[in-house]
XYZ file of C-alpha atoms in Angstrom:
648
model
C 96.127 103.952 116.662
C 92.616 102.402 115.184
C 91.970 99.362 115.185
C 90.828 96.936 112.851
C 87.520 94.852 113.608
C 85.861 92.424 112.367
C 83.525 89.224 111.609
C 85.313 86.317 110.587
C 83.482 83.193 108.798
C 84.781 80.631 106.685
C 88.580 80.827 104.483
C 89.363 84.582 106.639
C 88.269 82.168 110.252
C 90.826 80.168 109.138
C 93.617 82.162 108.502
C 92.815 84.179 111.674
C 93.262 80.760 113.330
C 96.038 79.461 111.699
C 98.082 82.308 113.306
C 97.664 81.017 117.090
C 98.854 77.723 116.327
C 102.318 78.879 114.849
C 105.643 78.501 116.123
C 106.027 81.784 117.399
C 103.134 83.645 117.188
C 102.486 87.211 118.196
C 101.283 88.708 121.073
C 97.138 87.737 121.096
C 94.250 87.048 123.384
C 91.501 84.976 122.894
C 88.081 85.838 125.054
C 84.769 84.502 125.547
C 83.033 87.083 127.907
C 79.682 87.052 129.333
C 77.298 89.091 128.132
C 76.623 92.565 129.870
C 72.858 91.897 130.481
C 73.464 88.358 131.699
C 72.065 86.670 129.253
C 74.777 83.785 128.501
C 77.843 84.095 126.830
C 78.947 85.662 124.154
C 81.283 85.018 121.306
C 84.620 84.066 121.251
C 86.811 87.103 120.012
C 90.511 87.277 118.780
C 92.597 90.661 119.752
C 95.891 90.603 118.648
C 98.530 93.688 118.539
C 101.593 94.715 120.499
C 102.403 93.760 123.946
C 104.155 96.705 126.259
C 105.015 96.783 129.578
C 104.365 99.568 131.780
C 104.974 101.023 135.014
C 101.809 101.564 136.129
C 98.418 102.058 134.737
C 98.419 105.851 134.128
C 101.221 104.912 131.308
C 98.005 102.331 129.913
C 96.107 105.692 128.952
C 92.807 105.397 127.152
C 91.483 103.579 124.873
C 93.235 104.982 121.116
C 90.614 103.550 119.081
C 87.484 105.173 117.404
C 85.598 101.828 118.293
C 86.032 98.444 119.825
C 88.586 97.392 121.984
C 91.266 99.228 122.264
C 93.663 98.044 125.234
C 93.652 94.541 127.489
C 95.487 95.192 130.047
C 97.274 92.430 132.560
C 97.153 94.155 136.186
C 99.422 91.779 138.542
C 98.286 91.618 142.194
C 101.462 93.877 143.029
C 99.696 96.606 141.841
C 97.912 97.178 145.175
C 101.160 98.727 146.264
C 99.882 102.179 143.708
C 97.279 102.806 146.461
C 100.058 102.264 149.476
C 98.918 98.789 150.431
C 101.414 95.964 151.318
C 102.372 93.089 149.473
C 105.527 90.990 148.475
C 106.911 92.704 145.331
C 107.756 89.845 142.890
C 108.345 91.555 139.744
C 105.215 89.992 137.756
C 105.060 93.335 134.660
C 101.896 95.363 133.943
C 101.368 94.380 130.577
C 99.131 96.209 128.201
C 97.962 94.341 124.505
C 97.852 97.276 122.176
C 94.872 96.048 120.005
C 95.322 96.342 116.564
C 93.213 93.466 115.332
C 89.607 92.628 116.719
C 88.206 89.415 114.936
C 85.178 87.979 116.361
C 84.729 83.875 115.625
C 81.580 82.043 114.250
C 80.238 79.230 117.049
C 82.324 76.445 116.252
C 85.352 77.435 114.631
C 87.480 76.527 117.790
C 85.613 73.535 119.147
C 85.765 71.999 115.560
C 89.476 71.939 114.982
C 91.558 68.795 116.127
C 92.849 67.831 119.734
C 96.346 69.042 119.931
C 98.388 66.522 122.807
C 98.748 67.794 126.224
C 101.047 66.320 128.301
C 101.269 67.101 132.479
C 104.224 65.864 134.814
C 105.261 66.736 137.771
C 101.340 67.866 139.212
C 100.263 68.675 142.741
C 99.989 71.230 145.520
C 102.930 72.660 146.497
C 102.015 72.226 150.168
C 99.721 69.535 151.778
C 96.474 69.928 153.026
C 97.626 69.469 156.821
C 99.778 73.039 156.074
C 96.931 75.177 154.651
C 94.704 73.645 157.638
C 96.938 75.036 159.972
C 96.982 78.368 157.975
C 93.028 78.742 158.272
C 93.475 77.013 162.197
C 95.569 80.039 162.943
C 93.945 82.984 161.312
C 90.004 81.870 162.494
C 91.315 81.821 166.032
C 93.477 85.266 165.906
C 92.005 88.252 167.115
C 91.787 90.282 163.737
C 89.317 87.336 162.661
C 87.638 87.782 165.856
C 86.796 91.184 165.100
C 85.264 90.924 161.492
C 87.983 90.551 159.556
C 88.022 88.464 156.543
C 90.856 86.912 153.933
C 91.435 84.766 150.842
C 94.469 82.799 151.523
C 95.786 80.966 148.399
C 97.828 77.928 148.230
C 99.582 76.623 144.746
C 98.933 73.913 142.603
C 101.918 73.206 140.215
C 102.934 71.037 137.171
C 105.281 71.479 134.361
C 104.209 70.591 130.139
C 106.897 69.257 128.395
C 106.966 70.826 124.945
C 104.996 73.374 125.537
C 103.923 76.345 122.781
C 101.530 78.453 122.195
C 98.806 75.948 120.547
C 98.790 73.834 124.040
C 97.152 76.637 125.766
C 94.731 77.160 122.417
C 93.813 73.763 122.912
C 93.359 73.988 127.166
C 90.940 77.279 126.040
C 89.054 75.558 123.548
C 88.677 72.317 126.613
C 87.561 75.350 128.889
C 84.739 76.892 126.574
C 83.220 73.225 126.632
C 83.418 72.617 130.601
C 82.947 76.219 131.756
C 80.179 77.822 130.083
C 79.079 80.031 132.552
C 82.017 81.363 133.565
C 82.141 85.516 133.500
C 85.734 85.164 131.459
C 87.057 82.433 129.675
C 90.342 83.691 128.685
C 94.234 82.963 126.872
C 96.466 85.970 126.662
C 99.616 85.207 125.224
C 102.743 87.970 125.522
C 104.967 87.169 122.572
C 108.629 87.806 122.739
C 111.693 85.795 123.673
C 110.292 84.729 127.077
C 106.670 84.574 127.234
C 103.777 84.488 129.665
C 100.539 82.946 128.939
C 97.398 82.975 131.210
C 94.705 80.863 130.103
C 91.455 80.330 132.594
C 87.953 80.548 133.838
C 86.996 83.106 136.072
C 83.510 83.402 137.755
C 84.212 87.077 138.671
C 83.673 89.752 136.743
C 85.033 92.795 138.577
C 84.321 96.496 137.277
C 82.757 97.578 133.865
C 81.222 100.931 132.515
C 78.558 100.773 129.694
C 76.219 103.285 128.720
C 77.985 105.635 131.290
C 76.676 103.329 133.767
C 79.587 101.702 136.311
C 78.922 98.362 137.289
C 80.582 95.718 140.203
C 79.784 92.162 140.884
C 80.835 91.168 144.269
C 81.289 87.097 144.427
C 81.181 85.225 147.749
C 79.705 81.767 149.248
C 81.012 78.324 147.329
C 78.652 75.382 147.011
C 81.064 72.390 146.251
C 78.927 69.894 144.267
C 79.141 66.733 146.233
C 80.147 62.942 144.376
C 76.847 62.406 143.329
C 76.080 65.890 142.367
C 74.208 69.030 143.565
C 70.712 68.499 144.866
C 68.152 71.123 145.838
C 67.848 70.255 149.362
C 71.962 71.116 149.871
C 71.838 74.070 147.716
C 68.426 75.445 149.918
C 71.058 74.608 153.069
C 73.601 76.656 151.432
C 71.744 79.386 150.673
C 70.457 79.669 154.456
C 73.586 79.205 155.834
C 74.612 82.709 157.607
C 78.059 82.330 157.091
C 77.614 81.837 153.695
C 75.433 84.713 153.304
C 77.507 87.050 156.023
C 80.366 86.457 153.869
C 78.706 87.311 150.770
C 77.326 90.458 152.565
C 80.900 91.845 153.514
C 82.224 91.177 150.032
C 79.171 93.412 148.937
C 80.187 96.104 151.368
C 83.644 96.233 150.687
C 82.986 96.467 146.717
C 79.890 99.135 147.960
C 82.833 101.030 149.132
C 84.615 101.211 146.311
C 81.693 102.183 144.001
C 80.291 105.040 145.994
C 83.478 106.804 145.035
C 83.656 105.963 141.558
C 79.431 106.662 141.045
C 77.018 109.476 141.191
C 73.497 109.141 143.296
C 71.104 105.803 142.570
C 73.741 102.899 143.600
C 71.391 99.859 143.362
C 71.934 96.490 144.930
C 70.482 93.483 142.832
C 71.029 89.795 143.778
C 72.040 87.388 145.325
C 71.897 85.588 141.835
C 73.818 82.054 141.239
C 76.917 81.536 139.317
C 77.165 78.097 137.660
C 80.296 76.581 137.337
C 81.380 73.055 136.421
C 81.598 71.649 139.806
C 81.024 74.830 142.036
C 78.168 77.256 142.604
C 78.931 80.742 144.079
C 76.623 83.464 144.930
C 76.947 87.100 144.014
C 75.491 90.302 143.833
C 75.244 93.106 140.609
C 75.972 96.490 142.271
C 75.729 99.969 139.741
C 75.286 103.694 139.408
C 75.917 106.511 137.564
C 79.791 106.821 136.122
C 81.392 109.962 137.338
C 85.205 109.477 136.411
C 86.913 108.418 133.090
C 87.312 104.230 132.486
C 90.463 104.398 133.091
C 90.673 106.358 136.215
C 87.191 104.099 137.476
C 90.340 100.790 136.755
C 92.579 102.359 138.642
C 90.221 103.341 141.931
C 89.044 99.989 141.665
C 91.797 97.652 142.304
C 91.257 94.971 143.054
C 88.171 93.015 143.853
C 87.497 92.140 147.155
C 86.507 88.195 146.897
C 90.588 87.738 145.884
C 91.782 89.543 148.625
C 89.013 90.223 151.965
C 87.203 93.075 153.574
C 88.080 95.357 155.126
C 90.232 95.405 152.152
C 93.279 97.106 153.424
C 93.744 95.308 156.748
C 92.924 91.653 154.136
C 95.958 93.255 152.313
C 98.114 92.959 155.520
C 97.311 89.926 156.626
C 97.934 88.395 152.953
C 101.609 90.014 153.266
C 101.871 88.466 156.773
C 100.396 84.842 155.756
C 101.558 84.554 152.005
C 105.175 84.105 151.492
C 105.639 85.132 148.148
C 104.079 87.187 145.829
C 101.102 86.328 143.447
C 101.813 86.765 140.418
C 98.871 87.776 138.508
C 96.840 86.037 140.797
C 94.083 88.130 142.460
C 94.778 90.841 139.868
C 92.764 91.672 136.941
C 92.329 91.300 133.164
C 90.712 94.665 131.776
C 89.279 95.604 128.143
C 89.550 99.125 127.459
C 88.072 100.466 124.331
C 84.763 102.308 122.880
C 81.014 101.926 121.524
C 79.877 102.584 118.538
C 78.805 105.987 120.408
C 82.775 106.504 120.674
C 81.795 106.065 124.835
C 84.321 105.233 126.790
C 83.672 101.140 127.939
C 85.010 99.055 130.226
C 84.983 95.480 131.436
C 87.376 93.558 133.720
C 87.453 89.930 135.612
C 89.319 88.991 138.722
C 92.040 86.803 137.449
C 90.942 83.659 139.481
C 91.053 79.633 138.198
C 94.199 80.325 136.103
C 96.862 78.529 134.712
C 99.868 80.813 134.374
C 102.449 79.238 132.389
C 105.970 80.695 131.854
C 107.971 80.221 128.766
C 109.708 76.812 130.048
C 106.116 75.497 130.353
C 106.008 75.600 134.411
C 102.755 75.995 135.587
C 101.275 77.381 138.570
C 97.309 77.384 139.538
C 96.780 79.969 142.341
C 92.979 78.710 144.465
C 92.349 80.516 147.875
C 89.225 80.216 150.125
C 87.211 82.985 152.191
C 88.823 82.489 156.215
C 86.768 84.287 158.397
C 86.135 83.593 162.107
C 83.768 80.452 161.426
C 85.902 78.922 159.023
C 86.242 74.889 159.708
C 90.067 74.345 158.668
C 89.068 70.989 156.663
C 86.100 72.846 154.993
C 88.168 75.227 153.706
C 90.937 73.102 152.662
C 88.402 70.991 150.429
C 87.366 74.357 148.822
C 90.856 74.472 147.430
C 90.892 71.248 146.134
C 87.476 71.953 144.369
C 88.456 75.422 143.405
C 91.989 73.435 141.362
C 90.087 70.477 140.770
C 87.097 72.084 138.793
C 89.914 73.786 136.779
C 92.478 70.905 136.188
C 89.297 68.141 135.274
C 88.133 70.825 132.334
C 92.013 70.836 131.151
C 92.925 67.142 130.909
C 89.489 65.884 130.237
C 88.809 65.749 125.723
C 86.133 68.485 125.132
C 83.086 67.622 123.668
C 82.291 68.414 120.214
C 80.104 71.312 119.007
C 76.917 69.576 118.111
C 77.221 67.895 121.424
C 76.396 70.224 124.207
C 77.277 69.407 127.959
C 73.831 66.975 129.102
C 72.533 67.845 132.742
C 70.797 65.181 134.886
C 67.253 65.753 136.117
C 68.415 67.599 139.542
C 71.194 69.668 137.543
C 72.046 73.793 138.378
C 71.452 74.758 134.601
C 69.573 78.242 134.400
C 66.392 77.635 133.385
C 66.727 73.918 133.830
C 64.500 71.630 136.070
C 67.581 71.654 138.872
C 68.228 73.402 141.620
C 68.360 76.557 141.131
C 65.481 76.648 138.814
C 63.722 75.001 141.283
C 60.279 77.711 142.980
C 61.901 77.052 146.765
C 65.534 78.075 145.680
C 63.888 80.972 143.697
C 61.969 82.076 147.258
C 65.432 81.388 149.561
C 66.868 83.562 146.972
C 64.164 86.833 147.485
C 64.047 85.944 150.945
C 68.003 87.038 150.970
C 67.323 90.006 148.691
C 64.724 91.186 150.815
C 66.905 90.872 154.087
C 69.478 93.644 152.768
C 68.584 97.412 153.433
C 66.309 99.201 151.622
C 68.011 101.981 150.937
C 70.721 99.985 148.787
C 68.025 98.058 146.467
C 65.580 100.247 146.262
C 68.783 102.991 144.783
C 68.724 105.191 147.602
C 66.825 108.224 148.502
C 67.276 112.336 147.783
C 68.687 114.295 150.217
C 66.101 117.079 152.224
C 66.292 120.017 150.374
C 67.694 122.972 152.871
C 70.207 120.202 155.080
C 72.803 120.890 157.371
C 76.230 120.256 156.451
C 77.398 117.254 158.510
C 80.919 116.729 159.664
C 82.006 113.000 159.762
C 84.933 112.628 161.811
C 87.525 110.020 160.304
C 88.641 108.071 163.400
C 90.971 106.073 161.265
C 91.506 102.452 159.491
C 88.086 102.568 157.218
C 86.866 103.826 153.982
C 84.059 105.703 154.907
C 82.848 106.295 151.046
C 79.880 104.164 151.760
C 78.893 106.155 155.409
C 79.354 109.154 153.459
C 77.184 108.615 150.512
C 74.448 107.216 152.570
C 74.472 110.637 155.007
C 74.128 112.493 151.989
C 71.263 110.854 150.480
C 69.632 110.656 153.956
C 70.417 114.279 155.599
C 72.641 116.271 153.000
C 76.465 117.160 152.269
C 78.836 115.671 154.503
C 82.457 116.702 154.935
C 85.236 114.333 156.138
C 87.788 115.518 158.635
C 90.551 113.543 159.493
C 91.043 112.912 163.511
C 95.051 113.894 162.886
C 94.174 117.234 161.095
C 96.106 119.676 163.350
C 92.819 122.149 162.914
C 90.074 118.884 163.694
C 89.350 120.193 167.617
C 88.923 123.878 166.407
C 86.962 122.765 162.998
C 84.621 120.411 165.717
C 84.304 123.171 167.917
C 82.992 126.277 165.294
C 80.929 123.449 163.428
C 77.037 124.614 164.139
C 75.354 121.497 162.077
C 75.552 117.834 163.097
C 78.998 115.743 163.779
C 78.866 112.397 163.049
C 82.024 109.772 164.689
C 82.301 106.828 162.000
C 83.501 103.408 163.175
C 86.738 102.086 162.755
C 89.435 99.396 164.641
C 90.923 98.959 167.837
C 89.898 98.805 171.639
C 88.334 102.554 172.311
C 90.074 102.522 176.228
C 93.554 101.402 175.212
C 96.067 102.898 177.248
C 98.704 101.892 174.823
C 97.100 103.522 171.548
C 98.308 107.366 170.735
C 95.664 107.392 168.323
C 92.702 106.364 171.152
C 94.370 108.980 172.951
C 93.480 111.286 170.723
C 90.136 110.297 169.839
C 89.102 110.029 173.842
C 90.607 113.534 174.250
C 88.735 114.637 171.097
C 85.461 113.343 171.812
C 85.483 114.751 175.204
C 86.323 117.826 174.457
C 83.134 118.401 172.027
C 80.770 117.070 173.939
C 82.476 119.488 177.166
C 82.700 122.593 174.691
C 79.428 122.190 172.401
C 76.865 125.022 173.096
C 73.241 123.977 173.722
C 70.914 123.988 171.192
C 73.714 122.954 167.913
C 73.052 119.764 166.331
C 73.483 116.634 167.898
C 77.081 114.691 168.221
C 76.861 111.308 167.044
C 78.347 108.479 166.914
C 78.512 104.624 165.163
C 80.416 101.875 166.070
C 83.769 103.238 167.553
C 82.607 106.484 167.235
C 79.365 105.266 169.688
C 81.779 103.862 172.391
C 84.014 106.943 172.230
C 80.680 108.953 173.310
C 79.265 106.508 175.245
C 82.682 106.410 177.278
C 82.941 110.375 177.403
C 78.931 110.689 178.890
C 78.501 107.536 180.660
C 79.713 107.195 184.184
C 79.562 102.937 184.754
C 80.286 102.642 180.887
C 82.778 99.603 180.461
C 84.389 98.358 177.062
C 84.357 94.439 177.196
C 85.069 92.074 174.186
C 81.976 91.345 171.724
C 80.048 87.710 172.749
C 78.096 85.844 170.262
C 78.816 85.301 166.891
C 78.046 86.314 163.327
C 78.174 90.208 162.257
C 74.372 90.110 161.611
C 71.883 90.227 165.010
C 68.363 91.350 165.072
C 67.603 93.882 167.818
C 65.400 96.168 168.982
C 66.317 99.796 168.466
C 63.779 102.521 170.913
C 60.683 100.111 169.513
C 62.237 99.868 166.046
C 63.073 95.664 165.284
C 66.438 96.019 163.227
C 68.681 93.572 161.325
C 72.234 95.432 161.995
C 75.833 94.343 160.932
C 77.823 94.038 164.234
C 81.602 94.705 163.165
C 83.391 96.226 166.072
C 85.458 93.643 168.197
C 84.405 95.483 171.437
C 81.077 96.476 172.882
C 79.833 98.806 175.707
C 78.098 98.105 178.684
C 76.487 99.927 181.630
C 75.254 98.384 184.777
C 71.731 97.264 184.800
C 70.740 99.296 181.534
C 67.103 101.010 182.136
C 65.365 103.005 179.367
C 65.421 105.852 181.120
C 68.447 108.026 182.406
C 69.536 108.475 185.700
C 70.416 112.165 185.244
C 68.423 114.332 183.279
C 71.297 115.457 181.052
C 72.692 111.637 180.121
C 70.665 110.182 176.999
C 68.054 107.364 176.909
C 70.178 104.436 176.512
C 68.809 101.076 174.403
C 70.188 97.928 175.715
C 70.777 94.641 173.900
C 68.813 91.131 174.670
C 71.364 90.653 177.653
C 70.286 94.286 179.084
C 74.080 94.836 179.401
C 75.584 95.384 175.751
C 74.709 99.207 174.905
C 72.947 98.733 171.258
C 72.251 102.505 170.973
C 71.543 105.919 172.960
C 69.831 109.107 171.707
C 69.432 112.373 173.528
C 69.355 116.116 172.581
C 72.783 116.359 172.441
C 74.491 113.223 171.926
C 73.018 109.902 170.287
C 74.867 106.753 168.780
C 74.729 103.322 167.492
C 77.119 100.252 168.573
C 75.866 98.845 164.196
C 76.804 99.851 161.130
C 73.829 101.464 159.513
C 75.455 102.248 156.000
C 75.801 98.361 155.498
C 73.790 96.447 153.273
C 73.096 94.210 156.369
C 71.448 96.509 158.247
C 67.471 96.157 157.476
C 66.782 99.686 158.387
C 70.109 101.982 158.337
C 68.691 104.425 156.342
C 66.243 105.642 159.032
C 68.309 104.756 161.708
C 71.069 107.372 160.457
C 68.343 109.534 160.144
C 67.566 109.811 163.215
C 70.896 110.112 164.439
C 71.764 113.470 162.432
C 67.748 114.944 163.028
């Protein structure tokens, strides 16, 4: 099926408009998308065509079209369940707009139309703030918090519009162009037929996109809420060094890290933090990118969804939405996606989180879905005031009368404006800004390094609960091929045994001394076993975060496993004379006795303790070595060389 584009100016803009604000008019999609090399947004463009609804996105296909966009497709947050994660199952289709039409709109021709009346009744949350304060109360004190983990909780804002058609939500996309100009998406997607769906928002998240065979993420964390009087530099600068803001903003990075390293060749880069502008909210974010190695489509489908709607680690965020959510989402957390081709006939991409927006059924309910970030840390008020920010932002753009055309949106003398005299065009949020950049690891903004060129193959043992894409791709680069084995392969204690080159234990949940756990069972038995069995002279065993207390409980005769103290995942400590930055994720630690640098025996390693010279940070001998960090994490100031040393 082709489709057919173009340009649309004067009596043909007209006409092209005139179908929207019909009775009944057909399925269409209005979108004003940022521009791929960040420079502002771009123009407003008109797909219409015919709506389907499929079973799941292999039935989407690729794009049919010689050029241009070929498919939007509407991914609800159900979806997850295609990769076997939980959630509550409430119907909401997989729609996919078959484009036939592609018109793209001069400036103006929406903003210079008249105001068509809408009418709200029946507005508010759904639940009061006391109830979502007890949410976050109970999740930051739970021991899956405790241990890293964190989760976007939503809570609903609903109203109903009495008379409600198709040119209402024109007219609430047309307010939203005016009060959200820097949003990643401005969107309206209406479904057509007898009982129609129509989304219409502003996201600040644009998820996955390929361009120029080049896959690209943008992992969104950290929310400034613009105070009464509006945002001043001196807040924003406080914002910017807060460390939970920038922790959180870190995970989200690692998480979507995760997810690119399978979907992209060698050279993933790390760019950012940058700022994204909204009307009454600032977030920060990071670009992440590397070479495109699977098919758009397929790159869609390995990337559901992004992390800032749903938490990292991703899966166990997916659990605890099932647990803490009582009904599904909708299309809520899920994604809006553009499938269709360059003039090249390449294969492109580009998809936003579906985040501030309205959904509105064909009686004209609505619902507004707005979550906040609950980690550990989180102050139950604090987060609670996000929400109203997050659906106030939103709802003020909507019943507010847009400003015309020639009159742009003013900002004060302290405003956020890009290139404005505010905040963050201001030198000292420009330096707090490098000053983050320069804190992540090397090896992820500098786009990693090549691999020796005769390397051992390494084995990475999967000890189970984590995506290891990320500890995988960063062995590689640093040492050479690595192979995964799975800990509940019936072959993995024969395939550890024969394996000559280096065997590296990845991190992953749980207590590593739990009577109660068949799978620590396991992994104790396993562990011992290699280290018992393993010849001299092979490669060392090693070990990172669980995998380094597994060891460290297998060699170690006063070795204890305690709970983690302090807080924060980020601590700077001294490695063997090396001053690192390391992400801390594990909800245990080790410790041994009155830690010395050297061994007592001469056949135990040199162990490295923490500033309490209790905490085991790290050990390295001949034969077995470890780290309690995560070195593959953009946190980690030096994880590069650290792994390096581990698999030498």
């Amino acid at each position: 099926m082709g489709t057919t584009d173009s340009d649309v100016t004067g009596v043909s803009g007209v006409r092209v408009l005139e179908r929207l604000y019909g009775a009944a008019p057909p399925p269409f999609a209005l979108l004003r998308r940022h521009r791929a090399d960040g420079h502002g947004p771009g123009p407003v463009e008109v797909l219409f065509g015919e709506m389907e609804t499929v079973r799941s996105l292999d039935e989407a296909g690729p794009a049919r079209t010689a050029r241009g966009p070929g498919a939007l497709v509407l991914l609800p947050f159900r979806q997850v369940a295609e990769h076997g994660l939980r959630c509550h199952d409430d119907g909401t289709p997989l729609r996919v707009l078959r484009v036939s039409e592609h018109h793209v709109l001069p400036e103006g021709a929406l903003t210079g139309r008249g105001c068509v009346p809408v009418r709200w009744q029946e507005a508010g949350f759904t639940t009061d703030d006391a109830h979502y304060e007890g949410l976050v109360r109970e999740f930051a004190a739970s021991e899956a918090a405790r241990g890293g983990l964190n989760v976007l909780l939503r809570r609903d804002y609903g109203a109903r519009l009495p008379g409600f058609r198709p040119s209402v939500a024109v007219e609430l996309f047309r307010r939203l162009l005016a009060a959200e100009a820097e949003a990643y998406w401005t969107f309206l997607v209406h479904t057509g037929g007898r009982r129609p769906t129509t989304l219409v928002g502003a996201t600040p998240q644009g998820h996955v996109s390929v361009k120029d065979h080049r896959v690209v993420m943008n992992p969104l964390c950290g929310t400034y809420r613009y105070p009464p009087h509006g945002p001043r530099t001196g807040e924003l600068l406080a914002f910017l060094a807060d460390r939970k803001e920038s922790e959180e903003l870190a995970t989200t990075t690692d998480a979507e890290l995760a997810v690119l390293c399978a979907l992209a060749g060698p050279g993933i880069r790390v760019e950012g933090p940058f700022l994204r502008r909204m009307a009454h909210l600032l977030h920060t974010q990071c670009r992440i990118s590397g070479p495109a190695v699977t098919s758009a489509r397929e790159t869609l489908s390995r990337a559901m969804f992004a992390s800032t709607a749903v938490g990292s680690p991703y899966a166990e965020a997916c659990r605890a939405i099932h647990r803490h959510e009582t009904t599904g989402r909708g299309y809520y957390g899920g994604l809006l996606a553009l499938l269709g081709r360059d003039d090249r006939g390449n294969e492109e991409l580009d998809s936003a989180a579906v985040l501030r927006t309205l959904d509105i059924d064909h009686l004209g309910r609505a619902r507004l879905s707005v979550g906040a970030t609950i980690g550990s840390r989180s102050s139950p008020e604090s987060e609670t005031a996000e929400t109203r920010a997050k659906a106030r932002a939103l709802l003020t753009a909507l019943t507010a009368p847009p400003p015309e055309a020639s009159s742009p949106r003013r900002h004060g003398p302290d405003d956020t404006a890009p290139g404005a005299a505010g905040p963050d065009g201001d030198d000292r949020v420009r330096e707090s800004l490098a000053r983050r950049h320069a804190s992540f690891s090397s090896f992820w903004t500098s786009g990693g390094s090549a691999p020796p060129a005769r390397a051992g193959r390494v084995l990475v043992l999967d000890t189970g609960g984590e995506d290891l894409s990320t500890l995988v791709h960063m062995v590689t680069s640093v040492h050479g091929p690595a192979e995964v084995l799975r800990y509940e392969d019936p072959e993995a204690g024969s395939t550890l045994s024969r394996h000559r080159g280096p065997v590296l234990l990845a991190s992953g949940p749980g207590r590593p001394d739990d009577p109660d756990s068949p799978r620590m069972a396991v992994l104790r038995q396993m562990s011992g076993a290699l280290l018992r069995g393993r010849p001299p002279g092979r490669a060392p065993v090693a070990g990172v975060g669980l995998g380094f207390q597994l060891l460290a409980l297998a060699v170690l005769p006063d070795a204890r496993v305690t709970a983690r103290t302090g807080t924060g995942l980020a601590r700077d400590v001294e490695v063997f004379g090396r001053l690192v930055t390391a992400a801390f994720r594990n909800t245990y630690a080790i410790t041994s006795g009155p830690a010395a640098a050297a061994p007592a025996r001469h056949d135990l390693p040199v162990l490295c303790p923490g500033p309490d010279r209790r905490e085991l940070i790290a050990m390295h001998g001949a034969a077995v070595r470890g780290v309690q960090f995560r070195p593959e994490s953009v946190m980690t100031s030096q994880g590069a060389e650290v792994l390096r040393s581990l698999l030498s």
